[in-house]
Amino acid sequence: MAQLNPVDPFDLVIFGGAGDLALRKLLPALWHRHCDGQLPPLSRIIGVGRSPLNREEYLELVAESIEASFFGEDEQTYWPSFAERVDYVEVDAMDADTWDPLCACLEGRESVLRAIYLATAPSLYGPVARGFHQRNLMVQNMRIVLEKPVGRDFASARDINDEVGAYFAESQIFRIDHYLGKETVQNLLALRFGNAIFEPLWRREVIDHVQITVAEELGVGDRVGFYDDIGALRDMVQNHLLQLVCLVAMEPPASLDDDAVRDEKIKVLRALKPLTGEALKSASVRAQYLSGAVKGQLASSYEEELGSPSQTETFVALKLEIDNWRWSGVPFYLRTGKRLPEKYSEIVIQFKPVPHTIFDARVSATLPNRLAITLQPDEGVNLTMMAKEPGPGEFSLRPVSLDLSFEETFGIRYPDAYERLVIEVLRGNQALFMRRDEIEAAWRWSDGILEGWAQSKQALETYVAGSWGPSAASMMLDRSGRAWN
Ligand code: BG6
């Protein structure tokens, strides 16, 4: 296990403290960090919300939420000391008359780090930032965390950034994309920049194309009301998938410092070729799931879940291009969808075939090498190579895999992304968070696709729940003689 970084005493004020994200992700993440002894004494976690709960009732919710993530009897002995840190105050962020309990709770704590975590709708980001300013709740060591989505397009993202930026410096704003906290996503940096062998191969001369798949077996479920206004492009591509593209495609940063990595990522986002007009039609597929079966369980259609007809996409496949020297002409194929056969995310680097084969093509084909990085589950790296079939017979080849499973190699529980991200906020390390220019560049590019779809009235394809998406997504690769991994 890597050595833990120390954290200074803090007050973490979680707006939306009794909401789904806080209870499902943040509190369990803080709990694990507490059990590992990483949270310093006298640090507090203050849930803030409109629900009329007293501290005991809130603690019951917290206990329930982390029960699922207890991973041994021993940890339960940490509960009393964890509970001591947790408090709850009832505040309606939009109603100035309700802020007094929060002011009272924070009084006398001006010398410790104060971090506001906004696990709420983005419409509250500006008002909460302003509320802290108007109520003189800003302390010297102050940070604010914005959950995704920051806006629903470029204009709304810019407005939110302006509103929050009126009270907080960019160095105090932490915009979350939880994919950046995933261990294997960070392992991409280790793989690319901790090993000299990949860099000479990481370019257009050697790589045929790149595939990024983020598949989910779950449907939209309870979030359907919210999701119907969003769709898969805004929910997954604008943020998680584009961040993965950036980490695969960026130039080597000079260090892991906050801006060194982000300076390289923004260059990739700016080099994304706009997808518009006719090009968009052949380079994008949008689709929605019909009823079907996932892992043997019957699954309703999206429209059944919603209760009305809808044109919102739950699946997107895209072919994007990066206009720079390293990647010119190398397609990046992205696909993401709900109600696919399994939860599975991977990045595939497909290398070009050998320029000339010396082997008898009638006996064996020489398949191009492929590097697959599995993000979840079963995090690992797999390199497919050709080897000779053993035996004295004909000289024939067979593809074999060099497999690295991180869990087997390191033998530890993989921490949830939020464990790292919450700690990085407290440590003030912004490298794993999105800078304003990144978010806005990603929206500009995504807006082009959304506008193109709307203008051309691009058809919404359908796919059966439990399948790998519509046939149009396969045809998109098929046209250039390629196939999804
Ligand atoms: C969220 C999306 O950002 O990421 C969800 O809003 C999606 O729709 C989730 O299910 C996927 O995250 P993970 O970590 O489960 O791959």
Short mmCIF file of C-alpha atoms and ligand atoms in Angstrom, two decimals:
data_model
loop_
_atom_site.label_atom_id
_atom_site.label_comp_id
_atom_site.label_asym_id
_atom_site.label_seq_id
_atom_site.Cartn_x
_atom_site.Cartn_y
_atom_site.Cartn_z
CA MET A 1 0.00 0.00 0.00
CA ALA A 2 1.37 3.42 -0.97
CA GLN A 3 2.31 5.73 1.90
CA LEU A 4 -0.59 7.98 2.96
CA ASN A 5 -0.24 11.72 2.58
CA PRO A 6 -0.90 13.80 5.69
CA VAL A 7 -3.85 16.19 5.72
CA ASP A 8 -4.30 19.33 7.84
CA PRO A 9 -7.32 19.65 10.17
CA PHE A 10 -10.42 20.67 8.23
CA ASP A 11 -14.13 21.40 8.23
CA LEU A 12 -15.73 19.73 5.22
CA VAL A 13 -19.16 21.25 4.61
CA ILE A 14 -21.20 19.01 2.32
CA PHE A 15 -24.22 20.68 0.70
CA GLY A 16 -26.59 17.90 -0.33
CA GLY A 17 -25.28 16.10 2.76
CA ALA A 18 -28.29 13.78 2.99
CA GLY A 19 -28.46 13.21 -0.76
CA ASP A 20 -27.58 10.17 -2.82
CA LEU A 21 -24.02 11.14 -3.78
CA ALA A 22 -23.03 12.15 -0.25
CA LEU A 23 -24.42 9.00 1.33
CA ARG A 24 -23.42 6.55 -1.38
CA LYS A 25 -19.95 7.88 -2.16
CA LEU A 26 -18.59 10.72 -0.01
CA LEU A 27 -19.33 9.51 3.50
CA PRO A 28 -18.13 5.95 2.77
CA ALA A 29 -14.96 7.43 1.22
CA LEU A 30 -14.33 9.57 4.30
CA TRP A 31 -15.07 6.57 6.50
CA HIS A 32 -12.38 4.49 4.81
CA ARG A 33 -9.88 7.32 5.09
CA HIS A 34 -10.78 7.64 8.77
CA CYS A 35 -10.27 3.91 9.37
CA ASP A 36 -6.84 4.16 7.75
CA GLY A 37 -5.97 6.98 10.15
CA GLN A 38 -5.65 9.60 7.43
CA LEU A 39 -8.11 12.15 8.85
CA PRO A 40 -6.48 14.35 11.48
CA PRO A 41 -8.02 14.91 14.92
CA LEU A 42 -10.39 17.85 15.32
CA SER A 43 -11.53 17.62 11.71
CA ARG A 44 -15.25 17.74 11.06
CA ILE A 45 -17.69 16.61 8.38
CA ILE A 46 -20.79 18.78 8.32
CA GLY A 47 -23.75 17.59 6.27
CA VAL A 48 -25.95 20.45 5.11
CA GLY A 49 -29.39 20.01 3.62
CA ARG A 50 -33.02 20.95 3.57
CA SER A 51 -34.18 17.71 5.20
CA PRO A 52 -35.29 18.34 8.77
CA LEU A 53 -32.92 15.90 10.48
CA ASN A 54 -31.25 16.12 13.86
CA ARG A 55 -27.68 14.93 14.32
CA GLU A 56 -28.72 11.45 15.56
CA GLU A 57 -31.04 10.91 12.61
CA TYR A 58 -28.31 11.99 10.22
CA LEU A 59 -25.83 9.65 11.88
CA GLU A 60 -28.26 6.79 11.35
CA LEU A 61 -28.35 7.56 7.64
CA VAL A 62 -24.57 7.76 7.52
CA ALA A 63 -24.18 4.47 9.40
CA GLU A 64 -26.55 2.74 6.99
CA SER A 65 -24.74 4.15 4.00
CA ILE A 66 -21.31 3.01 5.08
CA GLU A 67 -22.46 -0.34 6.34
CA ALA A 68 -22.31 -1.62 2.78
CA SER A 69 -18.64 -0.68 2.66
CA PHE A 70 -17.56 -2.18 6.00
CA PHE A 71 -14.88 -4.61 5.00
CA GLY A 72 -14.10 -6.30 8.25
CA GLU A 73 -15.27 -6.58 11.84
CA ASP A 74 -12.30 -4.48 12.98
CA GLU A 75 -13.47 -1.35 11.22
CA GLN A 76 -16.62 -1.16 13.32
CA THR A 77 -14.54 -0.18 16.32
CA TYR A 78 -13.75 3.07 14.48
CA TRP A 79 -17.39 4.10 14.31
CA PRO A 80 -17.57 6.11 17.60
CA SER A 81 -14.56 8.24 16.67
CA PHE A 82 -15.91 8.72 13.13
CA ALA A 83 -19.39 9.64 14.38
CA GLU A 84 -17.84 12.26 16.65
CA ARG A 85 -16.63 14.15 13.58
CA VAL A 86 -20.02 14.19 11.87
CA ASP A 87 -22.65 16.89 12.30
CA TYR A 88 -25.71 18.01 10.36
CA VAL A 89 -27.31 21.43 9.89
CA GLU A 90 -30.60 22.15 8.20
CA VAL A 91 -30.17 24.95 5.68
CA ASP A 92 -31.98 25.89 2.49
CA ALA A 93 -29.13 27.28 0.42
CA MET A 94 -31.54 29.53 -1.51
CA ASP A 95 -33.15 31.01 1.60
CA ALA A 96 -30.88 33.53 3.34
CA ASP A 97 -32.98 33.34 6.52
CA THR A 98 -32.00 29.71 7.11
CA TRP A 99 -28.20 30.09 7.17
CA ASP A 100 -27.79 30.97 10.88
CA PRO A 101 -27.29 27.36 12.14
CA LEU A 102 -24.44 26.94 9.63
CA CYS A 103 -22.81 30.21 10.70
CA ALA A 104 -23.06 29.11 14.34
CA CYS A 105 -21.59 25.70 13.52
CA LEU A 106 -18.57 27.26 11.79
CA GLU A 107 -17.94 29.99 14.34
CA GLY A 108 -14.55 29.85 16.05
CA ARG A 109 -13.14 27.54 13.35
CA GLU A 110 -11.64 30.27 11.21
CA SER A 111 -8.11 28.95 11.49
CA VAL A 112 -8.79 25.50 9.98
CA LEU A 113 -9.17 24.62 6.33
CA ARG A 114 -12.78 25.09 5.23
CA ALA A 115 -13.87 23.07 2.19
CA ILE A 116 -17.36 23.37 0.74
CA TYR A 117 -18.48 20.30 -1.20
CA LEU A 118 -21.41 20.94 -3.52
CA ALA A 119 -23.14 17.60 -4.00
CA THR A 120 -26.19 19.45 -5.29
CA ALA A 121 -27.78 20.63 -8.52
CA PRO A 122 -25.45 23.05 -10.37
CA SER A 123 -28.05 25.81 -9.98
CA LEU A 124 -26.92 26.07 -6.33
CA TYR A 125 -23.20 26.49 -7.03
CA GLY A 126 -23.34 30.26 -7.53
CA PRO A 127 -25.81 30.99 -4.70
CA VAL A 128 -23.81 28.93 -2.16
CA ALA A 129 -20.54 30.63 -3.13
CA ARG A 130 -22.26 34.01 -2.76
CA GLY A 131 -23.85 32.95 0.54
CA PHE A 132 -20.43 32.21 2.04
CA HIS A 133 -19.18 35.58 0.91
CA GLN A 134 -22.21 37.55 2.13
CA ARG A 135 -22.20 35.79 5.49
CA ASN A 136 -18.52 36.43 6.09
CA LEU A 137 -17.88 32.71 6.14
CA MET A 138 -14.81 32.94 3.93
CA VAL A 139 -11.65 32.00 5.82
CA GLN A 140 -8.07 32.25 4.73
CA ASN A 141 -7.78 28.60 3.80
CA MET A 142 -10.90 28.05 1.72
CA ARG A 143 -11.83 25.62 -1.07
CA ILE A 144 -14.95 24.77 -3.04
CA VAL A 145 -15.72 21.49 -4.81
CA LEU A 146 -18.12 21.39 -7.75
CA GLU A 147 -19.61 18.05 -8.70
CA LYS A 148 -20.29 17.22 -12.30
CA PRO A 149 -22.16 18.36 -14.31
CA VAL A 150 -20.83 21.90 -14.40
CA GLY A 151 -23.55 23.20 -16.70
CA ARG A 152 -25.39 21.53 -19.57
CA ASP A 153 -23.60 23.40 -22.37
CA PHE A 154 -20.81 25.92 -22.89
CA ALA A 155 -22.92 28.97 -22.00
CA SER A 156 -24.30 27.57 -18.74
CA ALA A 157 -20.87 26.23 -17.73
CA ARG A 158 -19.35 29.66 -18.35
CA ASP A 159 -22.09 31.29 -16.24
CA ILE A 160 -21.50 28.90 -13.33
CA ASN A 161 -17.75 29.41 -13.59
CA ASP A 162 -18.27 33.19 -13.58
CA GLU A 163 -20.60 33.07 -10.58
CA VAL A 164 -18.33 30.87 -8.48
CA GLY A 165 -15.25 32.65 -9.79
CA ALA A 166 -16.57 35.96 -8.44
CA TYR A 167 -15.85 34.71 -4.89
CA PHE A 168 -13.23 31.99 -5.33
CA ALA A 169 -9.89 32.03 -7.13
CA GLU A 170 -9.34 29.27 -9.70
CA SER A 171 -6.76 27.76 -7.31
CA GLN A 172 -9.56 27.24 -4.76
CA ILE A 173 -12.04 25.60 -7.16
CA PHE A 174 -12.03 21.80 -7.50
CA ARG A 175 -14.24 20.51 -10.35
CA ILE A 176 -14.75 16.79 -10.00
CA ASP A 177 -14.64 14.18 -12.71
CA HIS A 178 -14.57 11.04 -10.61
CA TYR A 179 -12.96 9.05 -13.43
CA LEU A 180 -9.74 10.94 -12.73
CA GLY A 181 -9.73 9.45 -9.22
CA LYS A 182 -9.93 5.86 -10.44
CA GLU A 183 -6.76 3.91 -9.77
CA THR A 184 -6.48 2.49 -13.27
CA VAL A 185 -7.03 5.85 -14.86
CA GLN A 186 -4.04 7.09 -12.90
CA ASN A 187 -2.23 3.96 -13.89
CA LEU A 188 -2.45 5.23 -17.46
CA LEU A 189 -0.01 7.93 -16.43
CA ALA A 190 2.22 5.32 -14.81
CA LEU A 191 2.05 3.12 -17.89
CA ARG A 192 2.79 5.90 -20.36
CA PHE A 193 5.33 7.92 -18.43
CA GLY A 194 6.87 5.38 -16.06
CA ASN A 195 7.94 3.04 -18.87
CA ALA A 196 10.26 4.12 -21.63
CA ILE A 197 9.09 1.42 -24.04
CA PHE A 198 5.71 2.93 -24.89
CA GLU A 199 6.63 6.48 -25.85
CA PRO A 200 8.26 5.61 -29.23
CA LEU A 201 5.16 3.55 -30.10
CA TRP A 202 2.58 6.09 -28.98
CA ARG A 203 2.03 7.76 -32.33
CA ARG A 204 0.38 7.70 -35.70
CA GLU A 205 3.15 5.77 -37.42
CA VAL A 206 2.54 2.70 -35.23
CA ILE A 207 -1.02 2.97 -33.91
CA ASP A 208 -3.94 2.16 -36.18
CA HIS A 209 -6.69 3.41 -33.90
CA VAL A 210 -7.78 3.76 -30.28
CA GLN A 211 -11.03 2.50 -28.75
CA ILE A 212 -12.55 3.64 -25.49
CA THR A 213 -15.55 1.76 -24.13
CA VAL A 214 -17.43 2.66 -20.96
CA ALA A 215 -20.30 0.18 -20.68
CA GLU A 216 -22.84 -0.03 -17.90
CA GLU A 217 -25.31 -2.81 -17.29
CA LEU A 218 -27.60 -0.64 -15.17
CA GLY A 219 -30.37 1.40 -16.73
CA VAL A 220 -31.17 4.94 -15.78
CA GLY A 221 -33.43 3.85 -12.89
CA ASP A 222 -34.50 6.52 -10.38
CA ARG A 223 -32.54 9.24 -12.17
CA VAL A 224 -34.68 9.00 -15.27
CA GLY A 225 -36.39 12.38 -14.74
CA PHE A 226 -33.04 14.15 -14.47
CA TYR A 227 -31.38 12.04 -17.15
CA ASP A 228 -34.03 12.63 -19.79
CA ASP A 229 -32.94 16.25 -19.97
CA ILE A 230 -29.27 15.26 -20.25
CA GLY A 231 -28.61 12.11 -22.30
CA ALA A 232 -25.44 10.06 -22.66
CA LEU A 233 -23.36 12.65 -24.54
CA ARG A 234 -23.63 15.22 -21.75
CA ASP A 235 -23.63 12.63 -18.95
CA MET A 236 -20.61 10.57 -20.00
CA VAL A 237 -18.83 11.75 -23.14
CA GLN A 238 -18.35 15.47 -22.41
CA ASN A 239 -16.54 14.59 -19.19
CA HIS A 240 -15.42 11.02 -18.43
CA LEU A 241 -14.69 9.83 -21.97
CA LEU A 242 -13.03 13.05 -23.08
CA GLN A 243 -10.84 12.99 -19.98
CA LEU A 244 -9.74 9.48 -20.93
CA VAL A 245 -9.02 10.67 -24.46
CA CYS A 246 -6.88 13.45 -22.98
CA LEU A 247 -4.84 11.09 -20.83
CA VAL A 248 -4.22 8.73 -23.74
CA ALA A 249 -3.42 11.45 -26.26
CA MET A 250 -1.64 14.19 -24.33
CA GLU A 251 2.05 14.94 -24.66
CA PRO A 252 4.27 14.01 -21.71
CA PRO A 253 3.83 16.68 -19.02
CA ALA A 254 6.99 18.06 -17.41
CA SER A 255 5.81 16.91 -13.96
CA LEU A 256 2.71 15.74 -12.13
CA ASP A 257 2.09 19.25 -10.80
CA ASP A 258 -1.44 20.64 -10.96
CA ASP A 259 -1.04 22.71 -14.08
CA ALA A 260 1.60 20.64 -15.84
CA VAL A 261 -0.90 17.84 -16.52
CA ARG A 262 -3.83 20.15 -17.16
CA ASP A 263 -1.84 22.26 -19.62
CA GLU A 264 -1.28 19.14 -21.71
CA LYS A 265 -4.91 17.97 -21.48
CA ILE A 266 -6.28 21.28 -22.69
CA LYS A 267 -4.09 21.08 -25.79
CA VAL A 268 -5.79 17.80 -26.71
CA LEU A 269 -9.26 19.26 -26.18
CA ARG A 270 -8.38 22.22 -28.37
CA ALA A 271 -7.07 19.92 -31.08
CA LEU A 272 -10.27 17.86 -31.30
CA LYS A 273 -11.61 18.14 -34.82
CA PRO A 274 -15.14 19.57 -34.67
CA LEU A 275 -17.78 17.00 -35.58
CA THR A 276 -20.34 18.80 -37.69
CA GLY A 277 -22.43 18.50 -40.85
CA GLU A 278 -22.06 15.39 -43.01
CA ALA A 279 -18.99 14.25 -41.05
CA LEU A 280 -21.13 14.03 -37.93
CA LYS A 281 -23.62 11.69 -39.57
CA SER A 282 -21.02 9.06 -40.42
CA ALA A 283 -19.01 9.57 -37.24
CA SER A 284 -21.73 9.37 -34.60
CA VAL A 285 -24.48 7.06 -33.46
CA ARG A 286 -27.09 7.90 -30.86
CA ALA A 287 -29.42 5.26 -29.55
CA GLN A 288 -31.84 4.32 -26.78
CA TYR A 289 -32.47 0.96 -25.11
CA LEU A 290 -35.55 -1.15 -25.68
CA SER A 291 -36.66 -3.81 -23.20
CA GLY A 292 -34.57 -6.96 -23.07
CA ALA A 293 -32.59 -9.03 -20.62
CA VAL A 294 -29.35 -8.16 -18.85
CA LYS A 295 -27.51 -11.02 -17.14
CA GLY A 296 -30.66 -13.11 -17.26
CA GLN A 297 -32.87 -10.42 -15.66
CA LEU A 298 -35.69 -8.83 -17.62
CA ALA A 299 -35.09 -5.13 -18.16
CA SER A 300 -37.66 -2.49 -19.10
CA SER A 301 -37.15 -0.11 -21.96
CA TYR A 302 -36.00 3.45 -21.31
CA GLU A 303 -39.40 4.81 -22.31
CA GLU A 304 -41.13 2.41 -19.91
CA GLU A 305 -38.88 3.67 -17.10
CA LEU A 306 -39.63 7.25 -18.07
CA GLY A 307 -43.32 6.65 -18.59
CA SER A 308 -43.47 8.62 -21.84
CA PRO A 309 -41.92 8.72 -25.33
CA SER A 310 -38.47 10.26 -25.46
CA GLN A 311 -35.76 11.14 -27.96
CA THR A 312 -32.96 11.09 -25.35
CA GLU A 313 -29.94 8.92 -26.13
CA THR A 314 -28.73 6.31 -23.62
CA PHE A 315 -25.93 5.14 -25.94
CA VAL A 316 -23.42 7.10 -27.98
CA ALA A 317 -20.68 5.95 -30.34
CA LEU A 318 -18.33 8.49 -31.91
CA LYS A 319 -15.34 8.56 -34.16
CA LEU A 320 -13.20 11.50 -33.25
CA GLU A 321 -9.96 12.84 -34.61
CA ILE A 322 -7.20 14.85 -33.03
CA ASP A 323 -5.65 17.37 -35.34
CA ASN A 324 -2.00 17.36 -34.32
CA TRP A 325 1.27 15.80 -35.43
CA ARG A 326 1.14 12.83 -33.09
CA TRP A 327 -2.41 11.74 -33.89
CA SER A 328 -3.34 13.05 -37.31
CA GLY A 329 -5.27 10.33 -39.16
CA VAL A 330 -5.64 8.04 -36.11
CA PRO A 331 -9.33 7.60 -35.27
CA PHE A 332 -10.40 7.45 -31.63
CA TYR A 333 -13.61 5.42 -31.36
CA LEU A 334 -15.65 6.07 -28.25
CA ARG A 335 -18.75 4.27 -27.07
CA THR A 336 -20.74 4.39 -23.89
CA GLY A 337 -24.18 3.15 -23.00
CA LYS A 338 -26.56 2.02 -20.34
CA ARG A 339 -28.14 -1.45 -20.26
CA LEU A 340 -25.26 -3.09 -22.07
CA PRO A 341 -24.36 -6.71 -21.20
CA GLU A 342 -21.97 -5.83 -18.36
CA LYS A 343 -20.22 -3.04 -16.51
CA TYR A 344 -16.99 -2.84 -18.39
CA SER A 345 -14.59 -0.03 -19.24
CA GLU A 346 -11.47 -0.33 -21.29
CA ILE A 347 -9.05 1.54 -23.48
CA VAL A 348 -7.68 -0.37 -26.46
CA ILE A 349 -4.62 0.74 -28.37
CA GLN A 350 -4.73 -1.13 -31.66
CA PHE A 351 -1.36 -1.23 -33.36
CA LYS A 352 -0.81 -1.44 -37.12
CA PRO A 353 -0.12 -4.81 -38.77
CA VAL A 354 3.42 -5.88 -39.59
CA PRO A 355 4.47 -4.30 -42.91
CA HIS A 356 5.30 -7.65 -44.51
CA THR A 357 4.68 -11.18 -43.31
CA ILE A 358 7.32 -13.87 -43.65
CA PHE A 359 4.90 -16.57 -42.49
CA ASP A 360 2.75 -18.76 -44.67
CA ALA A 361 -0.60 -16.95 -44.82
CA ARG A 362 -2.37 -20.25 -45.53
CA VAL A 363 -1.26 -21.61 -42.16
CA SER A 364 -1.73 -18.57 -39.94
CA ALA A 365 -2.68 -14.93 -40.13
CA THR A 366 -0.47 -12.41 -38.34
CA LEU A 367 -2.78 -10.34 -36.18
CA PRO A 368 -1.74 -6.82 -35.21
CA ASN A 369 -0.73 -6.24 -31.59
CA ARG A 370 -3.26 -4.82 -29.20
CA LEU A 371 -2.79 -3.21 -25.81
CA ALA A 372 -5.98 -3.29 -23.71
CA ILE A 373 -6.16 -1.37 -20.46
CA THR A 374 -9.13 -2.49 -18.38
CA LEU A 375 -10.41 0.26 -16.11
CA GLN A 376 -13.16 -1.70 -14.41
CA PRO A 377 -13.80 -4.32 -13.18
CA ASP A 378 -10.64 -6.49 -12.92
CA GLU A 379 -8.27 -3.61 -13.49
CA GLY A 380 -5.29 -4.64 -15.54
CA VAL A 381 -3.29 -4.45 -18.73
CA ASN A 382 -3.25 -7.02 -21.47
CA LEU A 383 -0.92 -7.08 -24.48
CA THR A 384 -1.81 -9.39 -27.34
CA MET A 385 1.16 -10.67 -29.33
CA MET A 386 1.81 -13.39 -31.87
CA ALA A 387 3.71 -16.50 -30.76
CA LYS A 388 4.68 -19.73 -32.47
CA GLU A 389 2.42 -22.71 -31.83
CA PRO A 390 4.55 -25.22 -29.96
CA GLY A 391 5.60 -28.43 -31.68
CA PRO A 392 7.70 -29.75 -34.53
CA GLY A 393 4.93 -29.37 -37.15
CA GLU A 394 4.23 -26.43 -39.39
CA PHE A 395 5.44 -22.98 -38.40
CA SER A 396 2.10 -21.52 -37.40
CA LEU A 397 1.30 -18.51 -35.25
CA ARG A 398 -1.23 -17.93 -32.51
CA PRO A 399 -2.20 -14.75 -30.63
CA VAL A 400 -1.26 -14.94 -26.94
CA SER A 401 -1.74 -12.49 -24.10
CA LEU A 402 0.62 -10.96 -21.61
CA ASP A 403 -1.76 -10.33 -18.73
CA LEU A 404 -1.25 -8.07 -15.75
CA SER A 405 -3.98 -8.04 -13.13
CA PHE A 406 -3.40 -5.20 -10.67
CA GLU A 407 -5.43 -6.85 -7.93
CA GLU A 408 -3.46 -10.09 -8.15
CA THR A 409 -0.16 -8.22 -8.33
CA PHE A 410 -0.75 -5.83 -5.47
CA GLY A 411 -3.25 -7.93 -3.49
CA ILE A 412 -5.15 -4.99 -2.00
CA ARG A 413 -8.64 -3.58 -2.03
CA TYR A 414 -8.84 -0.92 -4.74
CA PRO A 415 -10.00 2.33 -3.12
CA ASP A 416 -13.03 4.08 -4.57
CA ALA A 417 -12.20 7.13 -6.71
CA TYR A 418 -13.81 9.44 -4.15
CA GLU A 419 -11.36 8.38 -1.45
CA ARG A 420 -8.51 9.83 -3.41
CA LEU A 421 -10.42 12.86 -4.68
CA VAL A 422 -11.65 13.98 -1.25
CA ILE A 423 -8.13 13.70 0.13
CA GLU A 424 -6.68 15.62 -2.82
CA VAL A 425 -9.16 18.44 -2.14
CA LEU A 426 -8.05 18.54 1.49
CA ARG A 427 -4.40 18.50 0.43
CA GLY A 428 -5.01 21.25 -2.10
CA ASN A 429 -3.74 19.22 -5.06
CA GLN A 430 -5.65 20.19 -8.20
CA ALA A 431 -3.98 17.87 -10.69
CA LEU A 432 -6.93 15.44 -10.68
CA PHE A 433 -9.57 18.14 -11.10
CA MET A 434 -10.77 19.95 -14.18
CA ARG A 435 -9.68 23.48 -14.79
CA ARG A 436 -12.14 26.05 -16.09
CA ASP A 437 -10.66 26.10 -19.59
CA GLU A 438 -10.86 22.29 -19.84
CA ILE A 439 -14.54 22.14 -18.92
CA GLU A 440 -15.38 24.95 -21.30
CA ALA A 441 -13.37 23.49 -24.20
CA ALA A 442 -15.04 20.09 -23.67
CA TRP A 443 -18.46 21.74 -23.74
CA ARG A 444 -17.69 23.74 -26.88
CA TRP A 445 -16.81 20.54 -28.73
CA SER A 446 -19.80 18.61 -27.33
CA ASP A 447 -22.16 21.48 -28.11
CA GLY A 448 -21.15 21.16 -31.78
CA ILE A 449 -22.34 17.54 -31.77
CA LEU A 450 -25.58 18.32 -29.94
CA GLU A 451 -26.35 21.17 -32.33
CA GLY A 452 -25.47 19.01 -35.34
CA TRP A 453 -27.79 16.24 -34.16
CA ALA A 454 -30.60 18.73 -33.61
CA GLN A 455 -30.14 20.47 -36.98
CA SER A 456 -29.89 17.31 -39.05
CA LYS A 457 -32.57 15.58 -36.94
CA GLN A 458 -30.19 12.63 -36.73
CA ALA A 459 -32.20 9.48 -36.13
CA LEU A 460 -32.27 7.91 -32.70
CA GLU A 461 -31.37 4.23 -33.15
CA THR A 462 -32.57 1.57 -30.74
CA TYR A 463 -30.90 -1.43 -29.14
CA VAL A 464 -32.16 -4.31 -27.07
CA ALA A 465 -31.22 -4.08 -23.40
CA GLY A 466 -28.40 -6.55 -22.79
CA SER A 467 -26.87 -6.14 -26.28
CA TRP A 468 -23.71 -4.19 -27.17
CA GLY A 469 -25.70 -1.37 -28.71
CA PRO A 470 -27.21 -0.77 -32.15
CA SER A 471 -25.77 -2.35 -35.30
CA ALA A 472 -25.03 1.18 -36.55
CA ALA A 473 -22.25 1.38 -33.93
CA SER A 474 -20.59 -1.74 -35.37
CA MET A 475 -21.06 -0.48 -38.90
CA MET A 476 -19.29 2.74 -38.03
CA LEU A 477 -16.07 0.72 -37.57
CA ASP A 478 -16.92 -1.88 -40.16
CA ARG A 479 -16.83 0.76 -42.91
CA SER A 480 -13.08 1.09 -42.38
CA GLY A 481 -12.49 -2.64 -41.88
CA ARG A 482 -12.27 -2.38 -38.10
CA ALA A 483 -14.32 -3.90 -35.26
CA TRP A 484 -14.97 -3.15 -31.62
CA ASN A 485 -12.74 -5.21 -29.34
C1 BG6 B 1 -21.71 9.39 -13.58
C2 BG6 B 1 -22.90 9.40 -14.51
O1 BG6 B 1 -20.94 10.53 -13.78
O2 BG6 B 1 -20.92 8.24 -13.84
C3 BG6 B 1 -23.72 8.14 -14.34
O3 BG6 B 1 -23.70 10.53 -14.22
C4 BG6 B 1 -22.85 6.91 -14.51
O4 BG6 B 1 -24.80 8.09 -15.27
C5 BG6 B 1 -21.60 7.01 -13.63
O5 BG6 B 1 -23.61 5.78 -14.16
C6 BG6 B 1 -20.64 5.88 -13.95
O6 BG6 B 1 -19.60 5.89 -13.02
P1 BG6 B 1 -18.81 4.56 -12.65
O7 BG6 B 1 -17.76 5.00 -11.70
O8 BG6 B 1 -19.81 3.64 -12.04
O9 BG6 B 1 -18.26 4.03 -13.94
#
